[in-house]
PDB file of C-alpha atoms in Angstrom:
ATOM      1  CA  UNK Q   1     -24.958  18.810 -34.885  1.00 47.00           C
ATOM      2  CA  UNK Q   2     -25.732  16.038 -37.304  1.00 53.00           C
ATOM      3  CA  UNK Q   3     -22.617  14.659 -38.975  1.00 51.00           C
ATOM      4  CA  UNK Q   4     -20.188  16.006 -36.371  1.00 50.00           C
ATOM      5  CA  UNK Q   5     -20.611  13.148 -33.918  1.00 52.00           C
ATOM      6  CA  UNK Q   6     -20.665  13.263 -30.130  1.00 54.00           C
ATOM      7  CA  UNK Q   7     -17.998  12.229 -27.680  1.00 58.00           C
ATOM      8  CA  UNK Q   8     -18.923   9.150 -25.657  1.00 56.00           C
ATOM      9  CA  UNK Q   9     -19.760   9.783 -21.995  1.00 59.00           C
ATOM     10  CA  UNK Q  10     -16.640   9.515 -19.852  1.00 68.00           C
ATOM     11  CA  UNK Q  11     -16.175   9.310 -16.094  1.00 77.00           C
ATOM     12  CA  UNK Q  12     -12.429   9.604 -16.455  1.00 90.00           C
ATOM     13  CA  UNK Q  13      -9.705   7.002 -16.686  1.00 95.00           C
ATOM     14  CA  UNK Q  14      -6.884   5.772 -14.482  1.00 96.00           C
ATOM     15  CA  UNK Q  15      -3.645   4.186 -15.641  1.00 97.00           C
ATOM     16  CA  UNK Q  16      -1.537   2.122 -13.249  1.00 96.00           C
ATOM     17  CA  UNK Q  17       2.099   2.034 -14.405  1.00 96.00           C
ATOM     18  CA  UNK Q  18       4.824  -0.343 -13.185  1.00 92.00           C
ATOM     19  CA  UNK Q  19       8.339  -0.943 -14.469  1.00 88.00           C
ATOM     20  CA  UNK Q  20       7.211  -4.441 -15.432  1.00 86.00           C
ATOM     21  CA  UNK Q  21       7.257  -7.998 -14.172  1.00 87.00           C
ATOM     22  CA  UNK Q  22       6.795 -11.552 -15.406  1.00 87.00           C
ATOM     23  CA  UNK Q  23       6.228 -12.866 -11.879  1.00 85.00           C
ATOM     24  CA  UNK Q  24       2.795 -13.854 -10.577  1.00 86.00           C
ATOM     25  CA  UNK Q  25       3.470 -12.039  -7.302  1.00 86.00           C
ATOM     26  CA  UNK Q  26       4.229  -8.835  -9.171  1.00 87.00           C
ATOM     27  CA  UNK Q  27       1.151  -9.035 -11.329  1.00 91.00           C
ATOM     28  CA  UNK Q  28      -0.948  -9.585  -8.214  1.00 92.00           C
ATOM     29  CA  UNK Q  29       0.274  -6.243  -6.829  1.00 92.00           C
ATOM     30  CA  UNK Q  30      -0.724  -4.422 -10.030  1.00 93.00           C
ATOM     31  CA  UNK Q  31      -4.103  -6.167 -10.157  1.00 94.00           C
ATOM     32  CA  UNK Q  32      -4.850  -5.451  -6.497  1.00 94.00           C
ATOM     33  CA  UNK Q  33      -4.098  -1.765  -7.009  1.00 93.00           C
ATOM     34  CA  UNK Q  34      -6.410  -1.688 -10.016  1.00 95.00           C
ATOM     35  CA  UNK Q  35      -9.155  -3.400  -8.002  1.00 95.00           C
ATOM     36  CA  UNK Q  36      -8.984  -0.708  -5.322  1.00 94.00           C
ATOM     37  CA  UNK Q  37      -9.179   2.049  -7.949  1.00 94.00           C
ATOM     38  CA  UNK Q  38     -12.184   0.377  -9.591  1.00 95.00           C
ATOM     39  CA  UNK Q  39     -13.870   0.024  -6.204  1.00 94.00           C
ATOM     40  CA  UNK Q  40     -13.379   3.732  -5.494  1.00 93.00           C
ATOM     41  CA  UNK Q  41     -14.323   4.880  -9.010  1.00 94.00           C
ATOM     42  CA  UNK Q  42     -16.621   2.155 -10.397  1.00 94.00           C
ATOM     43  CA  UNK Q  43     -17.491   4.138 -13.525  1.00 93.00           C
ATOM     44  CA  UNK Q  44     -13.914   5.017 -14.468  1.00 94.00           C
ATOM     45  CA  UNK Q  45     -11.905   3.111 -17.060  1.00 95.00           C
ATOM     46  CA  UNK Q  46      -8.881   1.523 -15.330  1.00 96.00           C
ATOM     47  CA  UNK Q  47      -5.929   0.068 -17.256  1.00 96.00           C
ATOM     48  CA  UNK Q  48      -2.270  -0.754 -16.636  1.00 96.00           C
ATOM     49  CA  UNK Q  49       1.024  -0.435 -18.520  1.00 97.00           C
ATOM     50  CA  UNK Q  50       4.617  -1.593 -18.125  1.00 95.00           C
ATOM     51  CA  UNK Q  51       7.450   0.850 -18.693  1.00 91.00           C
ATOM     52  CA  UNK Q  52      10.227  -1.725 -19.176  1.00 88.00           C
ATOM     53  CA  UNK Q  53      10.403  -2.805 -22.824  1.00 92.00           C
ATOM     54  CA  UNK Q  54      12.345  -6.022 -22.131  1.00 90.00           C
ATOM     55  CA  UNK Q  55       9.497  -7.302 -19.936  1.00 91.00           C
ATOM     56  CA  UNK Q  56       6.895  -6.370 -22.531  1.00 94.00           C
ATOM     57  CA  UNK Q  57       8.839  -8.304 -25.179  1.00 95.00           C
ATOM     58  CA  UNK Q  58       9.044 -11.416 -22.987  1.00 94.00           C
ATOM     59  CA  UNK Q  59       5.312 -11.246 -22.314  1.00 93.00           C
ATOM     60  CA  UNK Q  60       4.632 -10.779 -26.043  1.00 95.00           C
ATOM     61  CA  UNK Q  61       6.634 -13.940 -26.813  1.00 95.00           C
ATOM     62  CA  UNK Q  62       4.325 -15.727 -24.383  1.00 92.00           C
ATOM     63  CA  UNK Q  63       1.232 -14.435 -26.140  1.00 94.00           C
ATOM     64  CA  UNK Q  64       0.360 -11.418 -23.970  1.00 94.00           C
ATOM     65  CA  UNK Q  65       0.352  -7.869 -25.259  1.00 94.00           C
ATOM     66  CA  UNK Q  66       1.078  -5.283 -22.555  1.00 96.00           C
ATOM     67  CA  UNK Q  67       1.172  -1.651 -23.621  1.00 96.00           C
ATOM     68  CA  UNK Q  68       3.821   0.932 -22.868  1.00 96.00           C
ATOM     69  CA  UNK Q  69       2.684   3.956 -20.826  1.00 96.00           C
ATOM     70  CA  UNK Q  70       2.601   6.153 -23.949  1.00 95.00           C
ATOM     71  CA  UNK Q  71       0.546   3.637 -25.928  1.00 96.00           C
ATOM     72  CA  UNK Q  72      -1.836   3.074 -23.010  1.00 96.00           C
ATOM     73  CA  UNK Q  73      -2.399   6.810 -22.475  1.00 93.00           C
ATOM     74  CA  UNK Q  74      -3.042   7.501 -26.151  1.00 91.00           C
ATOM     75  CA  UNK Q  75      -5.458   4.535 -26.282  1.00 93.00           C
ATOM     76  CA  UNK Q  76      -7.423   5.981 -23.374  1.00 93.00           C
ATOM     77  CA  UNK Q  77      -7.560   9.341 -25.139  1.00 90.00           C
ATOM     78  CA  UNK Q  78      -8.652   7.641 -28.373  1.00 89.00           C
ATOM     79  CA  UNK Q  79     -11.466   5.971 -26.414  1.00 91.00           C
ATOM     80  CA  UNK Q  80     -12.813   9.424 -25.630  1.00 88.00           C
ATOM     81  CA  UNK Q  81     -11.489  10.027 -22.127  1.00 91.00           C
ATOM     82  CA  UNK Q  82     -10.536  13.658 -21.639  1.00 89.00           C
ATOM     83  CA  UNK Q  83      -9.253  13.280 -18.054  1.00 93.00           C
ATOM     84  CA  UNK Q  84      -6.662  10.643 -17.120  1.00 95.00           C
ATOM     85  CA  UNK Q  85      -4.904  10.042 -13.795  1.00 97.00           C
ATOM     86  CA  UNK Q  86      -1.648   8.062 -13.862  1.00 97.00           C
ATOM     87  CA  UNK Q  87      -0.554   6.163 -10.753  1.00 96.00           C
ATOM     88  CA  UNK Q  88       3.090   5.049 -10.904  1.00 95.00           C
ATOM     89  CA  UNK Q  89       3.880   1.973  -8.824  1.00 93.00           C
ATOM     90  CA  UNK Q  90       7.378   3.255  -8.152  1.00 92.00           C
ATOM     91  CA  UNK Q  91       9.210   3.468  -4.865  1.00 91.00           C
ATOM     92  CA  UNK Q  92      10.917   6.837  -5.409  1.00 90.00           C
ATOM     93  CA  UNK Q  93      10.960   9.736  -7.881  1.00 89.00           C
ATOM     94  CA  UNK Q  94      13.932   8.097  -9.555  1.00 84.00           C
ATOM     95  CA  UNK Q  95      14.704   7.132 -13.140  1.00 83.00           C
ATOM     96  CA  UNK Q  96      11.427   5.383 -13.933  1.00 86.00           C
ATOM     97  CA  UNK Q  97       9.296   8.160 -12.504  1.00 90.00           C
ATOM     98  CA  UNK Q  98      11.132  10.869 -14.469  1.00 90.00           C
ATOM     99  CA  UNK Q  99      10.788   8.918 -17.717  1.00 90.00           C
ATOM    100  CA  UNK Q 100       7.044   8.679 -17.158  1.00 93.00           C
ATOM    101  CA  UNK Q 101       6.777  12.330 -16.157  1.00 94.00           C
ATOM    102  CA  UNK Q 102       8.382  13.489 -19.421  1.00 94.00           C
ATOM    103  CA  UNK Q 103       5.813  11.543 -21.454  1.00 94.00           C
ATOM    104  CA  UNK Q 104       2.929  13.110 -19.534  1.00 94.00           C
ATOM    105  CA  UNK Q 105       4.343  16.632 -19.903  1.00 94.00           C
ATOM    106  CA  UNK Q 106       4.682  16.123 -23.661  1.00 92.00           C
ATOM    107  CA  UNK Q 107       1.070  14.948 -23.982  1.00 91.00           C
ATOM    108  CA  UNK Q 108      -0.237  17.768 -21.786  1.00 91.00           C
ATOM    109  CA  UNK Q 109       1.356  20.246 -24.188  1.00 89.00           C
ATOM    110  CA  UNK Q 110      -1.290  19.061 -26.665  1.00 85.00           C
ATOM    111  CA  UNK Q 111      -4.206  19.426 -24.224  1.00 82.00           C
ATOM    112  CA  UNK Q 112      -6.932  22.058 -24.020  1.00 70.00           C
ATOM    113  CA  UNK Q 113     -10.052  22.940 -25.945  1.00 62.00           C
ATOM    114  CA  UNK Q 114      -8.030  24.079 -28.947  1.00 57.00           C
ATOM    115  CA  UNK Q 115      -5.144  21.645 -28.520  1.00 57.00           C
ATOM    116  CA  UNK Q 116      -3.979  19.203 -31.143  1.00 62.00           C
ATOM    117  CA  UNK Q 117      -5.780  16.355 -29.382  1.00 69.00           C
ATOM    118  CA  UNK Q 118      -8.421  18.240 -27.411  1.00 68.00           C
ATOM    119  CA  UNK Q 119      -8.456  16.591 -23.971  1.00 81.00           C
ATOM    120  CA  UNK Q 120      -8.487  18.241 -20.547  1.00 89.00           C
ATOM    121  CA  UNK Q 121      -5.229  16.816 -19.287  1.00 91.00           C
ATOM    122  CA  UNK Q 122      -3.302  13.976 -17.662  1.00 94.00           C
ATOM    123  CA  UNK Q 123      -2.402  14.031 -13.971  1.00 96.00           C
ATOM    124  CA  UNK Q 124       0.474  12.064 -12.482  1.00 96.00           C
ATOM    125  CA  UNK Q 125       0.258  10.915  -8.898  1.00 96.00           C
ATOM    126  CA  UNK Q 126       3.140  10.527  -6.452  1.00 95.00           C
ATOM    127  CA  UNK Q 127       5.350   7.463  -6.091  1.00 94.00           C
ATOM    128  CA  UNK Q 128       5.536   5.849  -2.653  1.00 95.00           C
ATOM    129  CA  UNK Q 129       8.193   8.299  -1.420  1.00 95.00           C
ATOM    130  CA  UNK Q 130       8.150  11.936  -2.447  1.00 94.00           C
ATOM    131  CA  UNK Q 131       6.865  14.413   0.158  1.00 95.00           C
ATOM    132  CA  UNK Q 132       8.304  14.451   3.677  1.00 96.00           C
ATOM    133  CA  UNK Q 133       5.082  13.072   5.149  1.00 96.00           C
ATOM    134  CA  UNK Q 134       5.275  10.150   2.701  1.00 97.00           C
ATOM    135  CA  UNK Q 135       8.508   8.970   4.301  1.00 97.00           C
ATOM    136  CA  UNK Q 136       7.036   9.006   7.795  1.00 97.00           C
ATOM    137  CA  UNK Q 137       3.857   7.266   6.616  1.00 97.00           C
ATOM    138  CA  UNK Q 138       5.834   4.477   4.944  1.00 97.00           C
ATOM    139  CA  UNK Q 139       8.314   4.190   7.836  1.00 97.00           C
ATOM    140  CA  UNK Q 140       5.411   3.633  10.235  1.00 97.00           C
ATOM    141  CA  UNK Q 141       4.038   0.906   7.948  1.00 97.00           C
ATOM    142  CA  UNK Q 142       7.429  -0.819   7.623  1.00 97.00           C
ATOM    143  CA  UNK Q 143       7.932  -0.677  11.391  1.00 96.00           C
ATOM    144  CA  UNK Q 144       4.465  -2.140  11.923  1.00 96.00           C
ATOM    145  CA  UNK Q 145       5.004  -4.982   9.446  1.00 95.00           C
ATOM    146  CA  UNK Q 146       8.473  -6.097  10.509  1.00 94.00           C
ATOM    147  CA  UNK Q 147       9.841  -4.668  13.761  1.00 91.00           C
ATOM    148  CA  UNK Q 148       7.740  -6.728  16.154  1.00 91.00           C
ATOM    149  CA  UNK Q 149       8.809 -10.034  14.603  1.00 92.00           C
ATOM    150  CA  UNK Q 150      12.582  -9.431  14.697  1.00 94.00           C
ATOM    151  CA  UNK Q 151      14.604 -11.518  17.127  1.00 93.00           C
ATOM    152  CA  UNK Q 152      16.833  -9.806  19.712  1.00 93.00           C
ATOM    153  CA  UNK Q 153      19.966 -10.233  17.577  1.00 95.00           C
ATOM    154  CA  UNK Q 154      18.254  -9.859  14.191  1.00 97.00           C
ATOM    155  CA  UNK Q 155      18.065  -6.862  11.843  1.00 97.00           C
ATOM    156  CA  UNK Q 156      15.983  -6.208   8.733  1.00 97.00           C
ATOM    157  CA  UNK Q 157      17.715  -5.121   5.519  1.00 96.00           C
ATOM    158  CA  UNK Q 158      15.517  -3.671   2.765  1.00 94.00           C
ATOM    159  CA  UNK Q 159      17.288  -3.610  -0.612  1.00 91.00           C
ATOM    160  CA  UNK Q 160      16.128  -1.653  -3.653  1.00 86.00           C
ATOM    161  CA  UNK Q 161      16.736  -3.158  -7.126  1.00 77.00           C
ATOM    162  CA  UNK Q 162      18.656  -1.356  -9.880  1.00 68.00           C
ATOM    163  CA  UNK Q 163      15.366  -0.168 -11.439  1.00 59.00           C
ATOM    164  CA  UNK Q 164      15.268   2.598  -8.802  1.00 65.00           C
ATOM    165  CA  UNK Q 165      18.186   4.361 -10.485  1.00 65.00           C
ATOM    166  CA  UNK Q 166      18.936   7.860  -9.264  1.00 69.00           C
ATOM    167  CA  UNK Q 167      17.150   7.274  -5.969  1.00 79.00           C
ATOM    168  CA  UNK Q 168      20.130   7.502  -3.600  1.00 87.00           C
ATOM    169  CA  UNK Q 169      19.003  10.709  -1.894  1.00 90.00           C
ATOM    170  CA  UNK Q 170      15.512   9.311  -1.318  1.00 92.00           C
ATOM    171  CA  UNK Q 171      16.954   6.145   0.221  1.00 92.00           C
ATOM    172  CA  UNK Q 172      19.211   8.148   2.542  1.00 93.00           C
ATOM    173  CA  UNK Q 173      16.222  10.206   3.657  1.00 95.00           C
ATOM    174  CA  UNK Q 174      14.243   7.006   4.163  1.00 95.00           C
ATOM    175  CA  UNK Q 175      16.993   5.659   6.424  1.00 96.00           C
ATOM    176  CA  UNK Q 176      17.027   8.834   8.517  1.00 96.00           C
ATOM    177  CA  UNK Q 177      13.254   8.776   8.944  1.00 97.00           C
ATOM    178  CA  UNK Q 178      13.346   5.049   9.647  1.00 96.00           C
ATOM    179  CA  UNK Q 179      15.812   5.697  12.455  1.00 96.00           C
ATOM    180  CA  UNK Q 180      13.368   8.214  13.962  1.00 96.00           C
ATOM    181  CA  UNK Q 181      10.557   5.652  13.885  1.00 96.00           C
ATOM    182  CA  UNK Q 182      12.498   2.492  14.756  1.00 93.00           C
ATOM    183  CA  UNK Q 183      14.657   3.551  17.704  1.00 89.00           C
ATOM    184  CA  UNK Q 184      16.617   0.273  17.771  1.00 91.00           C
ATOM    185  CA  UNK Q 185      18.174   1.086  14.392  1.00 93.00           C
ATOM    186  CA  UNK Q 186      17.571  -2.517  13.335  1.00 95.00           C
ATOM    187  CA  UNK Q 187      15.858  -1.602  10.040  1.00 97.00           C
ATOM    188  CA  UNK Q 188      18.490  -0.890   7.397  1.00 97.00           C
ATOM    189  CA  UNK Q 189      17.996   0.524   3.874  1.00 95.00           C
ATOM    190  CA  UNK Q 190      20.296  -0.486   1.012  1.00 92.00           C
ATOM    191  CA  UNK Q 191      20.556  -0.192  -2.751  1.00 89.00           C
ATOM    192  CA  UNK Q 192      21.864  -2.435  -5.517  1.00 86.00           C
ATOM    193  CA  UNK Q 193      24.335  -0.438  -7.585  1.00 83.00           C
ATOM    194  CA  UNK Q 194      23.771   2.709  -5.523  1.00 85.00           C
ATOM    195  CA  UNK Q 195      24.151   4.290  -2.101  1.00 90.00           C
ATOM    196  CA  UNK Q 196      23.846   3.102   0.612  1.00 92.00           C
ATOM    197  CA  UNK Q 197      25.506  -0.059  -0.687  1.00 92.00           C
ATOM    198  CA  UNK Q 198      26.243  -3.352   1.003  1.00 93.00           C
ATOM    199  CA  UNK Q 199      29.402  -2.043   2.683  1.00 95.00           C
ATOM    200  CA  UNK Q 200      27.410   0.701   4.391  1.00 94.00           C
ATOM    201  CA  UNK Q 201      24.750  -1.799   5.419  1.00 95.00           C
ATOM    202  CA  UNK Q 202      27.405  -4.025   7.003  1.00 96.00           C
ATOM    203  CA  UNK Q 203      28.670  -1.065   9.061  1.00 96.00           C
ATOM    204  CA  UNK Q 204      25.172  -0.351  10.359  1.00 95.00           C
ATOM    205  CA  UNK Q 205      24.585  -4.004  11.183  1.00 96.00           C
ATOM    206  CA  UNK Q 206      27.770  -4.044  13.200  1.00 95.00           C
ATOM    207  CA  UNK Q 207      26.733  -0.874  15.004  1.00 93.00           C
ATOM    208  CA  UNK Q 208      23.398  -2.372  16.157  1.00 93.00           C
ATOM    209  CA  UNK Q 209      25.035  -5.674  17.138  1.00 94.00           C
ATOM    210  CA  UNK Q 210      23.060  -7.876  14.729  1.00 96.00           C
ATOM    211  CA  UNK Q 211      24.021 -11.519  14.235  1.00 97.00           C
ATOM    212  CA  UNK Q 212      21.127 -12.437  11.977  1.00 97.00           C
ATOM    213  CA  UNK Q 213      19.718 -10.619   8.948  1.00 97.00           C
ATOM    214  CA  UNK Q 214      16.302 -10.822   7.376  1.00 96.00           C
ATOM    215  CA  UNK Q 215      16.651  -9.713   3.756  1.00 93.00           C
ATOM    216  CA  UNK Q 216      13.660  -8.144   1.964  1.00 92.00           C
ATOM    217  CA  UNK Q 217      13.529  -6.670  -1.563  1.00 88.00           C
ATOM    218  CA  UNK Q 218      12.596  -2.998  -1.138  1.00 90.00           C
ATOM    219  CA  UNK Q 219      10.493  -3.467  -4.238  1.00 86.00           C
ATOM    220  CA  UNK Q 220       6.864  -2.699  -4.979  1.00 86.00           C
ATOM    221  CA  UNK Q 221       6.164  -4.938  -7.951  1.00 82.00           C
ATOM    222  CA  UNK Q 222       8.372  -8.017  -7.506  1.00 72.00           C
ATOM    223  CA  UNK Q 223      10.369  -8.960 -10.567  1.00 70.00           C
ATOM    224  CA  UNK Q 224      12.888 -11.701 -11.243  1.00 73.00           C
ATOM    225  CA  UNK Q 225      15.813  -9.250 -11.248  1.00 66.00           C
ATOM    226  CA  UNK Q 226      14.991  -8.029  -7.744  1.00 69.00           C
ATOM    227  CA  UNK Q 227      15.210 -11.585  -6.439  1.00 73.00           C
ATOM    228  CA  UNK Q 228      18.425 -12.315  -8.358  1.00 77.00           C
ATOM    229  CA  UNK Q 229      20.071  -9.157  -7.035  1.00 79.00           C
ATOM    230  CA  UNK Q 230      18.903  -9.763  -3.491  1.00 79.00           C
ATOM    231  CA  UNK Q 231      19.257 -13.488  -2.960  1.00 75.00           C
ATOM    232  CA  UNK Q 232      19.891 -15.308  -6.249  1.00 76.00           C
ATOM    233  CA  UNK Q 233      21.929 -18.468  -5.646  1.00 76.00           C
ATOM    234  CA  UNK Q 234      23.514 -18.199  -9.099  1.00 76.00           C
ATOM    235  CA  UNK Q 235      24.501 -14.568  -8.523  1.00 80.00           C
ATOM    236  CA  UNK Q 236      27.918 -14.310  -6.842  1.00 81.00           C
ATOM    237  CA  UNK Q 237      27.244 -10.629  -6.097  1.00 84.00           C
ATOM    238  CA  UNK Q 238      23.870 -11.077  -4.400  1.00 88.00           C
ATOM    239  CA  UNK Q 239      23.328  -9.294  -1.103  1.00 91.00           C
ATOM    240  CA  UNK Q 240      22.624 -12.621   0.583  1.00 91.00           C
ATOM    241  CA  UNK Q 241      26.039 -13.973  -0.355  1.00 93.00           C
ATOM    242  CA  UNK Q 242      27.754 -10.694   0.563  1.00 93.00           C
ATOM    243  CA  UNK Q 243      26.186 -10.646   4.038  1.00 95.00           C
ATOM    244  CA  UNK Q 244      26.868 -14.344   4.612  1.00 95.00           C
ATOM    245  CA  UNK Q 245      30.518 -13.737   3.762  1.00 94.00           C
ATOM    246  CA  UNK Q 246      30.568 -11.201   6.623  1.00 96.00           C
ATOM    247  CA  UNK Q 247      29.417 -13.906   9.017  1.00 96.00           C
ATOM    248  CA  UNK Q 248      25.712 -13.092   9.215  1.00 96.00           C
ATOM    249  CA  UNK Q 249      23.015 -15.743   9.269  1.00 96.00           C
ATOM    250  CA  UNK Q 250      20.734 -14.595   6.457  1.00 95.00           C
ATOM    251  CA  UNK Q 251      17.104 -15.441   5.763  1.00 93.00           C
ATOM    252  CA  UNK Q 252      15.096 -14.043   2.856  1.00 90.00           C
ATOM    253  CA  UNK Q 253      11.523 -12.864   3.323  1.00 88.00           C
ATOM    254  CA  UNK Q 254       9.150 -14.364   0.748  1.00 77.00           C
ATOM    255  CA  UNK Q 255       7.197 -11.112   0.383  1.00 85.00           C
ATOM    256  CA  UNK Q 256       8.514  -7.966  -1.207  1.00 86.00           C
ATOM    257  CA  UNK Q 257       7.347  -4.764   0.455  1.00 89.00           C
ATOM    258  CA  UNK Q 258       4.781  -3.994  -2.251  1.00 89.00           C
ATOM    259  CA  UNK Q 259       2.912  -7.239  -1.653  1.00 92.00           C
ATOM    260  CA  UNK Q 260       1.648  -6.037   1.699  1.00 93.00           C
ATOM    261  CA  UNK Q 261      -1.908  -4.694   1.651  1.00 94.00           C
ATOM    262  CA  UNK Q 262      -0.908  -1.656   3.721  1.00 96.00           C
ATOM    263  CA  UNK Q 263       1.417  -0.490   0.941  1.00 95.00           C
ATOM    264  CA  UNK Q 264      -1.100  -1.155  -1.833  1.00 93.00           C
ATOM    265  CA  UNK Q 265      -3.632   0.928   0.105  1.00 95.00           C
ATOM    266  CA  UNK Q 266      -1.156   3.825   0.141  1.00 95.00           C
ATOM    267  CA  UNK Q 267      -1.084   3.872  -3.658  1.00 92.00           C
ATOM    268  CA  UNK Q 268      -4.864   3.900  -3.840  1.00 91.00           C
ATOM    269  CA  UNK Q 269      -4.765   6.920  -1.541  1.00 93.00           C
ATOM    270  CA  UNK Q 270      -2.135   8.612  -3.698  1.00 94.00           C
ATOM    271  CA  UNK Q 271      -4.356   8.281  -6.771  1.00 94.00           C
ATOM    272  CA  UNK Q 272      -7.392   9.632  -4.898  1.00 93.00           C
ATOM    273  CA  UNK Q 273      -5.346  12.672  -3.828  1.00 94.00           C
ATOM    274  CA  UNK Q 274      -4.282  13.372  -7.405  1.00 94.00           C
ATOM    275  CA  UNK Q 275      -7.757  12.860  -8.853  1.00 94.00           C
ATOM    276  CA  UNK Q 276      -9.368  15.022  -6.185  1.00 92.00           C
ATOM    277  CA  UNK Q 277      -6.933  17.887  -6.730  1.00 92.00           C
ATOM    278  CA  UNK Q 278      -8.497  18.644 -10.145  1.00 90.00           C
ATOM    279  CA  UNK Q 279     -11.863  16.911  -9.891  1.00 90.00           C
ATOM    280  CA  UNK Q 280     -10.794  14.072 -12.201  1.00 93.00           C
ATOM    281  CA  UNK Q 281     -12.532  10.657 -12.021  1.00 89.00           C
ATOM    282  CA  UNK Q 282     -16.173  10.298 -11.112  1.00 80.00           C
TER     283      UNK Q 282
END
């Protein structure tokens, strides 16, 4: 009807959400994930957001404006998209995931033909580890990336940063599944400021008879804090220093887990599962 206007044609929108990073390596992970989504859904609008305000403020000081998840979602709705799929680049359904989930639930309360905003809805996809099959899928990938290159007396220690708060149960489950996949027990899961901590990791290393340790941030979007917590030379509490004090010869892998293409592909699959469940994205 003349004067009422028509909504612009929309093929749906996807929002990739990370905690936030100022590191080139971390941005490359976000950009690669977005590229895969665009390749799968070439007509969809694909954007990204950072959940961590401190990172957004640092980027703003450097002349770059990165939106929060709430601002990015409302912008997509304002652009006329009625169906949005959110892909969190989180390791576990921990603190960051629950914060994002609450925002999406609040917006979905306004959805529907007669809702305050009038959009169909927002879907949230899974983090890397949620369903039981996710743990086995990721354990197989980790085993394939690292196990074959470990020396006879070397073990791999994957350490999550503090941003995965509230993820202890997921990490314990990951260790149990990892033990099923990697029979040598030489792949160890640890957490900064959580459980299993460095003391538990040292016990496992002793049990498998390791003399050398390869340290890897169990992080998806590498940030400066993950490196400081894992191996920072100026950090007296880093895992590298703690393991060296126990007599281990420690090397630090240059790549965080999320920089591997196999892991990025998993996230693209997660988003496709979510979009396909309700026919979102075209």
